[in-house]
Short mmCIF file of C-alpha atoms in Angstrom, two decimals:
data_model
loop_
_atom_site.label_atom_id
_atom_site.label_comp_id
_atom_site.label_asym_id
_atom_site.label_seq_id
_atom_site.Cartn_x
_atom_site.Cartn_y
_atom_site.Cartn_z
CA MET A 286 -77.26 20.08 7.01
CA ASN A 287 -75.75 19.33 3.61
CA GLN A 288 -74.09 22.15 1.74
CA PRO A 289 -74.69 22.47 -2.00
CA ALA A 290 -71.80 21.19 -4.06
CA PRO A 291 -70.66 23.24 -7.03
CA ASN A 292 -72.41 22.01 -10.14
CA LYS A 293 -72.26 23.90 -13.40
CA HIS A 294 -73.66 21.33 -15.79
CA TRP A 295 -76.92 22.75 -17.14
CA LEU A 296 -78.71 19.39 -17.17
CA LYS A 297 -77.95 18.92 -13.48
CA LEU A 298 -79.42 22.33 -12.72
CA ILE A 299 -82.65 22.00 -14.68
CA GLY A 300 -82.91 18.22 -15.14
CA PRO A 301 -85.78 17.58 -12.68
CA GLY A 302 -87.67 20.56 -14.08
CA ILE A 303 -87.35 19.14 -17.58
CA LEU A 304 -88.68 15.82 -16.28
CA VAL A 305 -91.70 17.63 -14.79
CA ALA A 306 -92.42 19.21 -18.19
CA ALA A 307 -91.84 16.00 -20.16
CA THR A 308 -93.99 13.87 -17.87
CA GLY A 309 -96.78 16.39 -17.42
CA VAL A 310 -97.29 17.04 -21.14
CA GLY A 311 -99.10 14.22 -22.90
CA ALA A 312 -101.99 13.39 -25.19
CA GLY A 313 -104.43 15.25 -22.94
CA ASP A 314 -102.47 18.50 -23.26
CA LEU A 315 -102.30 18.07 -27.03
CA ALA A 316 -106.04 17.56 -27.27
CA THR A 317 -107.10 20.25 -24.81
CA GLY A 318 -104.83 22.89 -26.33
CA ALA A 319 -105.91 22.11 -29.88
CA PHE A 320 -109.63 22.00 -29.07
CA THR A 321 -109.50 25.22 -27.06
CA GLY A 322 -107.60 27.00 -29.84
CA SER A 323 -110.12 25.76 -32.40
CA HIS A 324 -113.09 27.02 -30.36
CA LEU A 325 -111.72 30.23 -28.83
CA GLY A 326 -108.68 31.19 -30.89
CA VAL A 327 -105.48 32.78 -29.60
CA ALA A 328 -107.36 35.22 -27.33
CA ILE A 329 -107.22 32.54 -24.64
CA LEU A 330 -103.42 32.11 -24.56
CA TRP A 331 -103.17 33.90 -21.22
CA ALA A 332 -104.94 30.93 -19.58
CA VAL A 333 -102.00 28.67 -20.44
CA ILE A 334 -99.61 30.96 -18.58
CA VAL A 335 -101.90 31.16 -15.55
CA GLY A 336 -102.30 27.37 -15.48
CA ALA A 337 -98.53 26.84 -15.58
CA MET A 338 -98.04 29.38 -12.77
CA LEU A 339 -100.56 27.55 -10.57
CA LYS A 340 -98.71 24.26 -11.04
CA TYR A 341 -95.41 26.02 -10.30
CA ILE A 342 -96.76 27.24 -6.96
CA LEU A 343 -97.82 23.72 -6.00
CA ASN A 344 -94.48 22.17 -6.94
CA GLU A 345 -92.49 24.91 -5.23
CA GLY A 346 -94.39 24.19 -2.03
CA LEU A 347 -93.63 20.49 -2.36
CA ALA A 348 -89.91 21.18 -2.86
CA ARG A 349 -89.82 23.64 0.05
CA TRP A 350 -91.39 21.08 2.40
CA GLN A 351 -88.96 18.35 1.40
CA LEU A 352 -85.82 20.48 1.54
CA ALA A 353 -86.80 22.05 4.88
CA THR A 354 -87.85 18.83 6.62
CA GLU A 355 -85.78 16.26 4.65
CA THR A 356 -88.94 14.17 4.23
CA THR A 357 -91.09 13.78 1.14
CA LEU A 358 -94.52 15.39 1.01
CA LEU A 359 -96.01 11.89 1.02
CA GLU A 360 -94.18 11.19 4.28
CA GLY A 361 -95.56 14.40 5.72
CA CYS A 362 -99.12 13.49 4.76
CA VAL A 363 -98.85 9.92 6.06
CA THR A 364 -97.33 11.11 9.33
CA HIS A 365 -99.66 13.99 10.10
CA PHE A 366 -103.04 13.19 8.49
CA GLY A 367 -103.83 9.81 10.01
CA ARG A 368 -104.79 6.33 8.83
CA THR A 369 -107.87 7.32 6.85
CA VAL A 370 -105.83 9.51 4.54
CA GLN A 371 -103.22 6.76 4.25
CA ALA A 372 -105.80 4.20 3.14
CA VAL A 373 -107.57 6.55 0.75
CA PHE A 374 -104.32 7.61 -0.91
CA ILE A 375 -103.07 4.13 -1.75
CA VAL A 376 -106.44 3.15 -3.26
CA TYR A 377 -106.50 6.42 -5.18
CA LEU A 378 -102.96 5.88 -6.47
CA ALA A 379 -103.74 2.35 -7.65
CA ILE A 380 -106.84 3.46 -9.58
CA TRP A 381 -105.08 6.48 -11.06
CA SER A 382 -102.10 4.37 -12.16
CA PHE A 383 -104.33 1.89 -13.97
CA LEU A 384 -106.34 4.55 -15.81
CA VAL A 385 -103.37 6.68 -16.78
CA GLY A 386 -101.32 3.64 -17.77
CA ALA A 387 -104.05 2.46 -20.15
CA ALA A 388 -104.45 5.94 -21.63
CA LEU A 389 -100.72 6.37 -22.20
CA MET A 390 -100.31 2.98 -23.86
CA SER A 391 -103.22 3.82 -26.14
CA ALA A 392 -101.80 7.23 -27.04
CA THR A 393 -98.31 5.90 -27.82
CA GLY A 394 -99.82 3.03 -29.81
CA VAL A 395 -102.01 5.27 -31.95
CA THR A 396 -99.22 7.76 -32.62
CA ALA A 397 -96.57 5.17 -33.46
CA ASN A 398 -98.97 3.31 -35.75
CA ALA A 399 -99.71 6.55 -37.62
CA ILE A 400 -95.97 7.01 -38.23
CA TRP A 401 -95.31 3.40 -39.25
CA PRO A 402 -98.47 1.30 -39.75
CA LEU A 403 -97.95 -2.36 -38.92
CA PHE A 404 -101.02 -3.78 -40.65
CA ALA A 405 -102.73 -3.16 -43.97
CA ASP A 406 -106.37 -2.06 -44.03
CA SER A 407 -107.27 -5.22 -45.92
CA ASP A 408 -105.90 -7.37 -43.11
CA THR A 409 -108.91 -8.83 -41.30
CA ALA A 410 -108.29 -9.59 -37.65
CA THR A 411 -109.93 -11.93 -35.25
CA GLY A 412 -112.48 -10.31 -33.04
CA GLY A 413 -113.27 -7.67 -35.66
CA LEU A 414 -110.32 -5.43 -34.83
CA THR A 415 -109.32 -2.94 -37.52
CA ALA A 416 -105.75 -2.58 -38.75
CA ALA A 417 -105.40 0.67 -36.76
CA ALA A 418 -106.72 -0.99 -33.59
CA LYS A 419 -104.30 -3.89 -33.98
CA GLY A 420 -101.41 -1.49 -34.52
CA LYS A 421 -102.40 0.49 -31.43
CA ILE A 422 -102.36 -2.66 -29.32
CA VAL A 423 -99.01 -3.93 -30.59
CA TYR A 424 -97.27 -0.57 -30.37
CA GLY A 425 -98.81 0.21 -26.99
CA ILE A 426 -97.47 -3.04 -25.55
CA LEU A 427 -94.05 -2.54 -27.14
CA HIS A 428 -93.70 0.98 -25.80
CA SER A 429 -94.61 -0.20 -22.31
CA LEU A 430 -92.10 -3.06 -22.34
CA VAL A 431 -89.30 -0.98 -23.84
CA GLY A 432 -89.95 1.62 -21.14
CA VAL A 433 -89.49 -1.04 -18.46
CA ILE A 434 -86.23 -2.22 -20.03
CA LEU A 435 -84.83 1.32 -20.21
CA ILE A 436 -85.66 2.01 -16.58
CA ARG A 437 -84.44 -1.36 -15.31
CA LEU A 438 -81.15 -1.31 -17.22
CA GLY A 439 -80.28 2.36 -17.24
CA GLY A 440 -81.79 3.62 -14.01
CA TYR A 441 -82.39 7.30 -13.43
CA ARG A 442 -79.47 8.58 -15.53
CA LEU A 443 -80.47 6.89 -18.78
CA PHE A 444 -84.09 7.81 -18.14
CA GLU A 445 -83.09 11.47 -17.73
CA LYS A 446 -81.17 11.49 -21.02
CA VAL A 447 -83.94 9.77 -23.00
CA MET A 448 -86.52 12.16 -21.58
CA SER A 449 -84.38 15.16 -22.56
CA VAL A 450 -84.33 13.95 -26.16
CA CYS A 451 -88.10 13.35 -26.16
CA ILE A 452 -88.98 16.76 -24.78
CA ALA A 453 -86.55 18.51 -27.14
CA THR A 454 -88.24 16.75 -30.05
CA MET A 455 -91.77 17.64 -29.02
CA PHE A 456 -90.85 21.18 -27.93
CA VAL A 457 -89.08 22.17 -31.14
CA THR A 458 -91.63 20.47 -33.41
CA VAL A 459 -94.70 22.06 -31.83
CA LEU A 460 -93.19 25.55 -31.65
CA VAL A 461 -91.89 25.44 -35.23
CA THR A 462 -95.26 24.18 -36.46
CA ALA A 463 -97.10 26.94 -34.60
CA THR A 464 -94.68 29.56 -35.95
CA LEU A 465 -95.19 28.40 -39.54
CA LEU A 466 -98.97 28.38 -39.23
CA THR A 467 -99.67 31.74 -37.63
CA THR A 468 -99.50 35.13 -39.32
CA GLU A 469 -101.43 37.19 -36.77
CA TRP A 470 -98.64 37.83 -34.28
CA TRP A 471 -100.35 40.91 -32.91
CA ALA A 472 -103.33 38.77 -31.92
CA VAL A 473 -100.99 36.22 -30.33
CA GLY A 474 -99.28 38.91 -28.27
CA ARG A 475 -102.61 40.37 -27.17
CA GLY A 476 -103.90 36.93 -26.20
CA LEU A 477 -100.87 36.41 -23.97
CA VAL A 478 -101.23 39.60 -21.94
CA TRP A 479 -104.92 40.61 -22.13
CA PRO A 480 -107.25 38.18 -20.30
CA THR A 481 -110.46 37.66 -22.24
CA ILE A 482 -112.77 34.67 -22.72
CA PRO A 483 -114.50 34.58 -26.11
CA HIS A 484 -118.00 33.04 -26.18
CA LEU A 485 -118.11 33.21 -22.39
CA TYR A 486 -121.63 31.80 -22.05
CA ASP A 487 -121.42 29.53 -25.07
CA GLY A 488 -118.78 27.04 -23.98
CA GLY A 489 -115.94 29.56 -23.61
CA LEU A 490 -115.75 29.31 -19.83
CA SER A 491 -115.69 25.50 -19.95
CA TRP A 492 -112.82 25.42 -22.42
CA THR A 493 -110.88 28.02 -20.44
CA ILE A 494 -111.21 26.02 -17.23
CA ALA A 495 -110.16 22.84 -19.03
CA LEU A 496 -107.13 24.58 -20.53
CA MET A 497 -105.93 26.06 -17.22
CA GLY A 498 -106.45 22.81 -15.33
CA GLY A 499 -104.88 20.67 -18.06
CA VAL A 500 -101.50 22.41 -18.15
CA GLY A 501 -98.85 20.09 -16.70
CA GLY A 502 -99.47 16.95 -14.67
CA THR A 503 -101.43 15.92 -11.59
CA VAL A 504 -100.16 13.05 -9.44
CA THR A 505 -96.77 13.18 -11.17
CA VAL A 506 -96.20 16.52 -9.43
CA LEU A 507 -95.34 14.47 -6.32
CA CYS A 508 -92.51 12.76 -8.17
CA TYR A 509 -90.42 15.93 -8.38
CA GLY A 510 -89.29 15.28 -4.80
CA TYR A 511 -87.80 11.91 -5.76
CA TRP A 512 -86.07 13.33 -8.83
CA ILE A 513 -84.32 16.03 -6.81
CA ARG A 514 -83.17 13.31 -4.40
CA GLU A 515 -81.66 11.49 -7.37
CA GLU A 516 -79.75 14.71 -8.03
CA ASP A 517 -78.66 14.68 -4.34
CA ARG A 518 -80.43 17.93 -3.49
CA ARG A 519 -80.80 17.72 0.28
CA GLY A 520 -81.16 20.77 2.47
CA ILE A 521 -82.92 24.11 2.16
CA GLU A 522 -79.83 25.57 0.43
CA TYR A 523 -81.07 23.94 -2.77
CA LEU A 524 -84.41 25.77 -2.79
CA LYS A 525 -83.17 28.46 -5.21
CA THR A 526 -81.94 25.75 -7.56
CA CYS A 527 -85.31 24.02 -7.41
CA ARG A 528 -87.14 27.26 -8.07
CA LEU A 529 -84.93 27.84 -11.10
CA ASP A 530 -85.43 24.42 -12.65
CA LEU A 531 -89.17 24.45 -11.91
CA ALA A 532 -89.40 27.84 -13.60
CA VAL A 533 -87.63 26.40 -16.66
CA GLY A 534 -89.84 23.29 -16.66
CA TYR A 535 -93.14 25.15 -16.42
CA THR A 536 -91.99 27.76 -18.95
CA MET A 537 -91.44 24.91 -21.40
CA THR A 538 -94.83 23.47 -20.46
CA ALA A 539 -96.50 26.83 -21.06
CA LEU A 540 -94.76 27.33 -24.40
CA PHE A 541 -95.87 23.88 -25.51
CA GLY A 542 -99.47 24.68 -24.52
CA ILE A 543 -99.29 28.03 -26.30
CA GLY A 544 -98.04 26.28 -29.42
CA MET A 545 -100.91 23.78 -29.35
CA VAL A 546 -103.51 26.54 -28.93
CA ILE A 547 -102.04 28.39 -31.91
CA ILE A 548 -102.05 25.21 -34.01
CA GLY A 549 -105.66 24.50 -33.05
CA SER A 550 -106.71 28.05 -33.95
CA THR A 551 -105.51 27.65 -37.53
CA ILE A 552 -107.09 24.31 -38.48
CA GLU A 553 -110.37 22.46 -38.03
CA VAL A 554 -110.15 20.16 -35.02
CA THR A 555 -112.49 17.18 -34.89
CA GLY A 556 -112.59 13.78 -33.22
CA GLY A 557 -111.39 12.85 -29.77
CA GLY A 558 -109.21 10.54 -27.72
CA ALA A 559 -105.76 9.46 -28.77
CA GLY A 560 -106.90 9.41 -32.42
CA LEU A 561 -107.09 13.21 -32.33
CA ILE A 562 -103.30 13.32 -32.77
CA VAL A 563 -103.63 11.60 -36.16
CA THR A 564 -106.52 13.89 -37.14
CA LEU A 565 -104.43 16.96 -36.32
CA ALA A 566 -101.53 15.62 -38.38
CA ASP A 567 -103.81 15.00 -41.36
CA GLN A 568 -105.18 18.54 -41.09
CA LEU A 569 -101.67 19.95 -40.97
CA GLN A 570 -100.75 18.15 -44.17
CA GLY A 571 -103.11 20.45 -46.04
CA ARG A 572 -101.35 23.53 -44.61
CA LEU A 573 -97.71 22.47 -44.37
CA GLY A 574 -97.48 19.49 -46.69
CA THR A 575 -96.25 15.97 -46.01
CA VAL A 576 -93.18 17.19 -44.15
CA GLY A 577 -95.39 19.16 -41.76
CA ARG A 578 -97.56 16.13 -41.11
CA TRP A 579 -94.60 13.88 -40.35
CA ALA A 580 -92.88 16.48 -38.21
CA PHE A 581 -95.99 16.96 -36.07
CA LEU A 582 -96.49 13.21 -35.67
CA ILE A 583 -92.88 12.79 -34.52
CA GLY A 584 -93.25 15.66 -32.07
CA ALA A 585 -96.52 14.22 -30.76
CA TRP A 586 -94.86 10.83 -30.41
CA GLY A 587 -92.13 12.49 -28.35
CA ALA A 588 -94.78 14.07 -26.11
CA VAL A 589 -96.77 10.93 -25.38
CA THR A 590 -93.71 8.68 -25.12
CA SER A 591 -92.00 10.99 -22.64
CA SER A 592 -95.19 11.07 -20.58
CA LEU A 593 -95.36 7.26 -20.56
CA LEU A 594 -91.70 6.93 -19.57
CA GLY A 595 -92.13 9.57 -16.89
CA VAL A 596 -95.08 7.80 -15.30
CA TRP A 597 -93.41 4.39 -15.52
CA GLN A 598 -90.26 5.70 -13.84
CA SER A 599 -91.77 8.03 -11.24
CA ILE A 600 -94.99 6.50 -9.92
CA PRO A 601 -93.23 3.40 -8.50
CA TYR A 602 -91.34 5.81 -6.22
CA LEU A 603 -94.65 6.63 -4.55
CA PHE A 604 -95.56 2.99 -4.01
CA ALA A 605 -92.06 2.25 -2.66
CA ASP A 606 -92.13 5.28 -0.35
CA TYR A 607 -95.59 4.39 0.97
CA ALA A 608 -94.74 0.72 1.50
CA GLY A 609 -91.52 1.64 3.28
CA MET A 610 -93.36 3.90 5.70
CA MET A 611 -95.96 1.25 6.46
CA HIS A 612 -93.32 -1.44 7.11
CA GLU A 613 -91.33 0.93 9.30
CA LYS A 614 -94.43 2.05 11.22
CA TYR A 615 -95.66 -1.43 12.01
CA GLY A 616 -92.22 -2.97 12.53
CA GLU A 617 -92.52 -5.63 9.81
CA ARG A 618 -89.01 -5.07 8.49
CA GLU A 619 -86.42 -2.38 7.97
CA ARG A 620 -87.52 0.25 5.50
CA GLN A 621 -86.01 -0.04 2.02
CA PRO A 622 -84.47 3.00 0.31
CA VAL A 623 -86.77 4.86 -2.09
CA GLU A 624 -84.75 4.17 -5.22
CA THR A 625 -85.09 2.30 -8.49
CA THR A 626 -83.35 -0.81 -7.12
CA ALA A 627 -85.85 -1.29 -4.27
CA ARG A 628 -87.96 -4.43 -4.49
CA VAL A 629 -91.28 -2.61 -4.09
CA TYR A 630 -90.26 -0.16 -6.82
CA GLN A 631 -89.53 -3.02 -9.23
CA TRP A 632 -92.84 -4.72 -8.49
CA ALA A 633 -94.78 -1.48 -8.90
CA LEU A 634 -93.04 -0.81 -12.23
CA ALA A 635 -93.93 -4.28 -13.49
CA LEU A 636 -97.58 -3.93 -12.50
CA ILE A 637 -98.01 -0.44 -13.98
CA ALA A 638 -96.45 -1.60 -17.25
CA THR A 639 -98.63 -4.72 -17.63
CA ILE A 640 -102.06 -4.61 -15.97
CA PRO A 641 -103.27 -1.47 -17.82
CA MET A 642 -102.67 -3.30 -21.12
CA ILE A 643 -106.24 -4.54 -20.65
CA GLY A 644 -107.44 -1.09 -21.65
CA LEU A 645 -105.93 -1.40 -25.14
CA TRP A 646 -108.80 -3.70 -26.14
CA TYR A 647 -111.60 -1.39 -24.97
CA GLY A 648 -113.04 1.99 -25.86
CA PHE A 649 -112.80 3.03 -22.22
CA LYS A 650 -115.86 5.30 -22.24
CA GLU A 651 -116.88 4.33 -18.72
CA MET A 652 -113.26 4.38 -17.59
CA GLN A 653 -113.01 7.98 -18.79
CA LYS A 654 -115.86 8.92 -16.45
CA LEU A 655 -114.04 7.30 -13.54
CA TYR A 656 -110.85 9.08 -14.55
CA ALA A 657 -112.71 12.41 -14.48
CA ILE A 658 -113.47 11.80 -10.81
CA VAL A 659 -110.00 10.52 -9.95
CA GLY A 660 -108.18 13.29 -11.79
CA ALA A 661 -110.39 16.04 -10.38
CA ALA A 662 -109.69 15.05 -6.77
CA PHE A 663 -105.91 15.25 -6.64
CA LEU A 664 -104.96 18.91 -7.06
CA PRO A 665 -107.41 20.17 -4.41
CA MET A 666 -106.03 17.54 -2.02
CA LEU A 667 -102.48 18.69 -2.79
CA ALA A 668 -103.42 22.32 -2.15
CA VAL A 669 -104.94 21.38 1.22
CA ALA A 670 -101.82 19.43 2.19
CA LEU A 671 -99.57 22.39 1.37
CA LEU A 672 -101.82 24.80 3.25
CA VAL A 673 -101.67 22.64 6.38
CA LEU A 674 -98.09 21.32 6.32
CA ASN A 675 -96.33 24.38 4.93
CA GLY A 676 -98.53 26.70 6.95
CA SER A 677 -97.38 25.30 10.29
CA PRO A 678 -94.26 26.86 11.84
CA ARG A 679 -94.05 23.80 14.09
CA LEU A 680 -93.86 21.37 11.17
CA ILE A 681 -91.78 23.21 8.59
CA GLY A 682 -90.12 25.94 10.62
CA LYS A 683 -91.07 29.58 10.99
CA GLU A 684 -88.63 30.82 8.34
CA HIS A 685 -89.87 28.37 5.68
CA ARG A 686 -93.63 28.47 6.20
CA ASN A 687 -96.01 29.90 3.61
CA ARG A 688 -95.95 33.65 3.23
CA PRO A 689 -99.32 35.47 3.15
CA LEU A 690 -99.19 35.76 -0.66
CA THR A 691 -98.45 32.04 -1.04
CA THR A 692 -101.29 31.17 1.34
CA GLY A 693 -103.69 33.32 -0.64
CA LEU A 694 -102.61 31.74 -3.92
CA LEU A 695 -102.99 28.23 -2.48
CA TRP A 696 -106.54 29.07 -1.40
CA LEU A 697 -107.20 30.36 -4.92
CA ILE A 698 -105.77 27.13 -6.36
CA LEU A 699 -107.93 25.07 -4.01
CA LEU A 700 -111.09 26.89 -5.03
CA PHE A 701 -110.24 26.88 -8.73
CA PHE A 702 -109.34 23.21 -9.01
CA THR A 703 -112.30 22.17 -6.87
CA ALA A 704 -114.62 24.09 -9.20
CA SER A 705 -112.90 22.89 -12.38
CA GLY A 706 -112.83 19.30 -11.10
CA GLY A 707 -116.53 19.44 -10.30
CA TRP A 708 -117.19 20.79 -13.76
CA ALA A 709 -115.11 18.02 -15.36
CA ILE A 710 -117.14 15.41 -13.49
CA TYR A 711 -120.39 17.07 -14.54
CA VAL A 712 -119.36 17.14 -18.19
CA ALA A 713 -118.21 13.50 -18.09
CA PHE A 714 -121.57 12.29 -16.80
CA THR A 715 -123.83 14.51 -18.91
CA LYS A 716 -122.32 13.93 -22.37
#
């Protein structure tokens, strides 16, 4: 078993955790945090912390499985859950990738166009597109293509550095903005430590569930295992390191969510979709001036861009890992390494960065309903996988299996995300 090499560089220690935070925080987190803060105020801040802790538990279980068995969680699921699960997962991943890819291109396009509009309002476009819609399309495509170039030319190392800059930008901007806006620090402190749900039977419960479930990512949680391999973390000796960097990553995620709730509690939040980012910036201009508006837009751009880059770089790992296992299982050819130079990885990257561009021309109302179903299904499935795989002394080893507390928390996560996912589907189809 590999022994951990001395490594004192801080980015090496917490790099994958930072990537988890940068990828998991996107336009959805911005919107959910702001809306919840607008409706319920800072009394609900505790829910952000709980949501981040739940995601930490899931990712810690994933890292523990991989370090103890030297196989990814996807390998464990494919090996032990049978062909039905294998077929369902690849279909699920393809649908999720398309929907998320379209949403991320739209969010980066809207935000970039708000910072630097490409077209004048008087410019009439073919097909009746407004200047803002045209700008969203052009910027969305550009962001996608630039993301591909960065990943293809720079590999994991350049990606890691760019993501660090993006998350630093969004982290500092959102926290500074929240600090400048709030004056009721006692209320903020109470909201962090005293669990209450304002307007419980008048939408408060729904917003609380959405806030807790929206903290961090979903499918991108699986990609942490590939990032720690890029850092050459192999062997259970690295579990403490992984716990440290995951703690840092989800602390940053929680602080970002707390900042967005505070911002939402101080201004009127209206609208929806990716355009909400621009609406928030315009509202902030009245409180903090032009500098505040621009600073928030730049921070929001950092958030959505880092999420796009994270998905572009990480999701192809899953396709490459899955394809490699299938080829190896059925003897078609020798399995390729799960790395950015693998042929399947390159093809998956190209498809994720191009096919979802279709969504830039549509409102995506029906797609959002489908995404509600797709997004709601993943976290319960992940909790089940960790209960089964990490709960078996035969599969993971007696010393590394789930402790009773971890098992109880995973059951709680399963029940919570099943309920919140069902509620999200209900809301999507009854609007």
